[in-house]
XYZ file of C-alpha atoms in Angstrom:
305
model
C 0.000 0.000 0.000
C 1.449 3.382 -1.026
C 2.009 5.945 1.712
C 1.083 9.638 1.608
C 1.807 12.147 4.339
C -0.028 15.266 5.505
C 1.651 18.025 7.508
C -0.667 20.824 8.593
C -0.790 23.974 10.685
C -2.920 22.934 13.640
C -3.375 26.586 14.670
C -5.530 27.223 11.586
C -9.072 25.783 11.650
C -9.227 25.568 7.849
C -6.021 23.496 7.750
C -7.416 21.155 10.418
C -10.685 20.716 8.545
C -9.043 20.111 5.173
C -6.631 17.628 6.739
C -9.481 15.451 7.971
C -11.298 15.654 4.630
C -8.153 14.848 2.666
C -7.317 11.907 4.931
C -10.766 10.389 4.368
C -10.564 10.910 0.606
C -7.084 9.394 0.220
C -7.893 6.507 2.561
C -10.925 5.701 0.377
C -8.513 5.585 -2.578
C -6.552 2.885 -0.738
C -3.558 4.919 0.452
C -1.885 4.577 3.839
C -2.069 8.095 5.342
C 0.293 9.491 7.981
C -0.394 12.855 9.607
C 1.796 15.242 11.566
C 1.356 18.870 12.548
C 3.759 21.621 11.558
C 4.895 22.188 15.118
C 6.935 18.987 14.824
C 9.592 20.990 12.980
C 9.648 23.939 15.364
C 13.183 24.468 16.618
C 12.274 26.160 19.870
C 13.567 29.283 21.539
C 16.118 29.440 24.354
C 15.672 30.954 27.772
C 18.143 32.020 30.426
C 17.415 28.788 32.302
C 17.718 26.659 29.137
C 20.113 28.452 26.758
C 20.065 25.568 24.277
C 16.856 24.102 22.891
C 17.065 21.830 19.872
C 16.672 18.382 18.391
C 19.249 16.761 16.117
C 18.578 17.173 12.407
C 17.762 13.520 11.714
C 15.524 13.168 14.786
C 12.857 15.600 13.565
C 11.471 13.062 11.062
C 7.881 12.201 12.114
C 6.806 8.645 12.788
C 5.699 6.880 9.612
C 7.437 9.344 7.276
C 9.978 7.165 5.489
C 11.854 7.111 2.188
C 9.182 4.923 0.605
C 6.505 7.606 1.097
C 5.208 8.703 -2.321
C 4.751 12.349 -1.361
C 3.355 14.545 1.398
C 0.918 17.452 1.379
C 1.609 20.593 3.423
C -1.385 22.690 4.514
C -0.382 26.068 5.883
C 1.695 29.121 5.108
C 5.407 29.635 4.538
C 6.244 28.903 8.179
C 4.568 25.505 7.936
C 6.426 24.773 4.687
C 9.778 25.592 6.335
C 8.902 23.416 9.316
C 7.775 20.557 7.051
C 11.031 20.470 5.102
C 13.051 20.336 8.324
C 11.024 17.224 9.146
C 11.037 15.337 5.838
C 14.167 16.421 3.931
C 16.257 13.594 5.464
C 13.801 11.122 3.888
C 13.842 12.831 0.446
C 10.039 13.122 0.461
C 8.637 15.578 -2.136
C 6.078 18.040 -0.790
C 2.977 19.481 -2.415
C 2.708 22.839 -0.640
C -0.818 24.270 -0.288
C -1.405 27.830 0.883
C -3.948 28.350 3.669
C -2.244 31.556 4.821
C -1.505 34.964 3.316
C 1.746 35.489 1.380
C 2.424 31.841 0.570
C 5.651 32.616 -1.291
C 6.817 29.006 -0.949
C 3.488 27.356 -1.732
C 2.561 25.782 -5.047
C -1.235 26.023 -5.016
C -4.182 27.321 -3.017
C -6.542 25.404 -0.796
C -9.475 25.922 -3.205
C -7.417 24.124 -5.879
C -6.306 21.278 -3.611
C -8.298 18.357 -5.010
C -7.491 18.948 -8.700
C -3.853 19.276 -7.642
C -4.018 15.984 -5.734
C -5.530 14.209 -8.739
C -2.743 15.601 -10.941
C -0.035 14.391 -8.555
C -1.635 10.951 -8.174
C -1.600 10.706 -11.975
C 2.136 11.383 -11.939
C 1.741 14.643 -13.866
C 4.232 16.820 -11.991
C 7.889 17.804 -11.671
C 10.138 17.860 -8.607
C 12.247 20.962 -8.067
C 15.149 20.595 -5.638
C 16.247 23.548 -3.522
C 19.456 23.946 -1.516
C 19.289 23.605 2.262
C 21.873 24.522 4.896
C 23.145 22.752 7.981
C 23.772 25.193 10.821
C 25.800 24.120 13.845
C 27.037 25.811 17.002
C 30.287 24.666 18.605
C 31.871 25.522 21.959
C 35.339 24.144 22.653
C 34.866 21.808 19.645
C 31.719 20.353 21.208
C 28.538 20.389 19.118
C 25.861 22.185 21.139
C 23.120 22.945 18.624
C 22.208 22.133 15.025
C 19.390 22.729 12.586
C 18.426 22.205 8.974
C 17.622 25.434 7.167
C 15.880 26.319 3.884
C 15.850 30.126 4.027
C 18.535 31.640 6.228
C 20.614 31.711 9.376
C 20.623 35.042 11.210
C 23.125 35.963 13.922
C 22.328 39.274 15.584
C 22.694 41.325 18.718
C 20.268 41.069 21.576
C 17.945 44.047 22.041
C 19.424 47.004 23.888
C 23.015 45.897 23.326
C 25.685 47.577 21.256
C 26.733 46.820 17.681
C 28.358 43.436 17.100
C 31.594 42.501 15.404
C 31.971 39.333 13.354
C 35.006 37.549 11.973
C 33.865 35.396 9.056
C 35.824 32.700 7.237
C 34.405 31.607 3.872
C 36.054 28.417 2.670
C 39.802 28.794 2.294
C 39.609 32.551 1.762
C 41.075 35.162 4.104
C 38.779 36.080 7.016
C 36.681 39.212 6.736
C 35.533 41.526 9.532
C 32.052 43.032 9.683
C 30.666 45.495 12.228
C 26.862 45.446 12.120
C 23.701 44.704 14.061
C 23.878 41.197 12.631
C 24.548 39.029 9.602
C 22.393 36.818 7.385
C 23.615 33.742 5.512
C 20.945 32.663 3.059
C 20.221 30.213 0.269
C 18.787 31.347 -3.085
C 15.366 30.456 -1.654
C 16.050 32.730 1.315
C 17.232 35.590 -0.887
C 13.595 36.747 -1.157
C 13.078 36.654 2.625
C 14.990 38.501 5.385
C 18.045 38.985 3.170
C 15.962 40.952 0.657
C 14.719 43.246 3.429
C 18.346 43.806 4.489
C 19.303 44.973 0.998
C 20.613 41.712 -0.432
C 20.076 40.697 -4.077
C 17.439 38.283 -5.317
C 19.026 35.028 -6.527
C 17.148 32.626 -8.792
C 16.736 29.167 -7.212
C 18.964 27.195 -9.593
C 22.094 29.273 -9.047
C 24.621 27.305 -6.896
C 25.499 30.121 -4.493
C 24.974 31.332 -0.946
C 24.621 34.915 0.186
C 26.077 36.891 3.105
C 24.185 40.080 3.999
C 25.116 42.427 6.865
C 22.237 43.916 8.880
C 22.646 47.687 9.312
C 26.446 47.616 8.787
C 28.614 50.370 10.256
C 30.629 50.775 7.060
C 29.968 51.715 3.458
C 32.346 48.879 2.527
C 30.173 46.157 4.125
C 27.733 45.013 1.490
C 26.076 41.752 0.485
C 28.390 39.067 -0.852
C 27.452 36.130 -3.107
C 29.760 33.094 -3.116
C 29.831 29.435 -4.195
C 27.596 27.137 -2.162
C 30.452 24.622 -1.935
C 32.238 26.987 0.466
C 31.515 26.335 4.168
C 31.251 29.390 6.401
C 32.566 29.778 9.950
C 31.499 32.784 12.027
C 33.480 33.831 15.096
C 31.679 36.386 17.291
C 34.187 39.146 18.027
C 32.082 40.986 20.604
C 32.003 40.618 24.394
C 28.197 40.394 24.458
C 25.949 37.402 23.998
C 24.196 37.146 20.607
C 21.134 35.363 19.270
C 21.057 32.936 16.348
C 17.758 32.372 14.532
C 17.173 29.807 11.767
C 14.362 30.300 9.235
C 12.784 32.907 11.526
C 11.655 30.033 13.697
C 13.940 29.260 16.627
C 17.529 29.329 17.668
C 20.000 29.673 20.494
C 22.325 32.014 22.325
C 25.837 32.424 20.963
C 28.618 33.387 23.385
C 31.892 35.156 22.507
C 33.869 31.906 22.733
C 31.510 30.028 20.369
C 31.716 29.507 16.638
C 28.932 28.952 14.137
C 29.460 26.637 11.180
C 27.196 26.855 8.102
C 27.460 24.616 5.066
C 25.351 23.280 2.228
C 23.406 20.204 3.303
C 23.358 17.015 1.257
C 19.597 16.998 1.975
C 17.453 18.909 -0.507
C 14.043 20.523 -0.221
C 12.001 18.729 -2.892
C 9.055 20.823 -4.107
C 6.315 19.257 -6.213
C 5.587 21.549 -9.176
C 2.311 21.175 -11.026
C 3.762 23.035 -13.996
C 7.296 24.052 -14.955
C 8.644 26.499 -12.303
C 8.482 30.174 -13.305
C 10.357 32.125 -10.645
C 9.898 35.572 -12.209
C 6.133 35.041 -12.260
C 6.207 34.321 -8.509
C 8.348 37.424 -7.907
C 5.893 39.545 -9.837
C 2.792 38.015 -8.244
C 4.007 37.982 -4.625
C 6.459 40.888 -4.427
C 5.430 43.119 -7.328
C 8.784 42.772 -9.121
C 8.911 43.824 -12.768
C 5.401 45.243 -12.981
C 4.836 47.683 -15.851
C 5.376 51.346 -15.060
C 2.303 53.510 -14.630
C 1.585 55.236 -17.927
C 2.881 58.786 -18.149
C 0.232 61.478 -18.531
C -0.401 62.621 -22.076
C 1.395 65.786 -23.014
C -0.599 68.977 -22.860
C 0.067 71.813 -25.256
C 0.796 75.084 -23.525
C -1.138 78.106 -24.726
């Protein structure tokens, strides 16, 4: 019996309702259905009492979600999609992402188009687009303290009400660089349209094999976004006396102390998106972010008397 998964945002009543309906429909078709909520991929936030809060990358896979699963459906917004890929990427499961939220930049279809989309996928009429993911790890005295799988970005920034931070960053074998800023962002091409874009970084099309380093409010005209090969691992050494915060995919993270180091590298796991038609990234940019829209027509010239 073929297996299909459903990952849903249990905080949204519509996602809960559609999950139950979809389970009944697919079960009637003879499929073995496994369900998990999006909170299973939540990384968690630290506290002063518990400065580290995480689960190992491979231990986030939900029960029943295995490599023989045909595909899984995600019902939610972008946050649920990010959480779902942290859960299933180690099993190479392709995801059909269905928007029940607002922006839905990472989603493939809308909830009112769900059942035609399901029929199309069951008929095998789809493509799988693979996106780069990152593995983010925190070390202290060469001991691994925290790790996470990441689709969008890793952000390392100052805590509120503290001074500007200094970072020493080693990219691959290249000479270290120094950045003074409120924080830094290391993003994938997928994440180039998220926080990195807001920080002034460039948009990178998904198929380009690069990563991106963007300073947040840098204290120098010379500190600007940098694009480099995704084969280059990145090591960040905090060069400030104050504690910092690291956030992955805007979801959860940990404290980073001055003696720590953060290691970021391309993961061998990929985010596998089900595409119902050939991907058209510029169309998504235009539809979701307004990129490349035609200019407003200029007023017709008026002859002066």
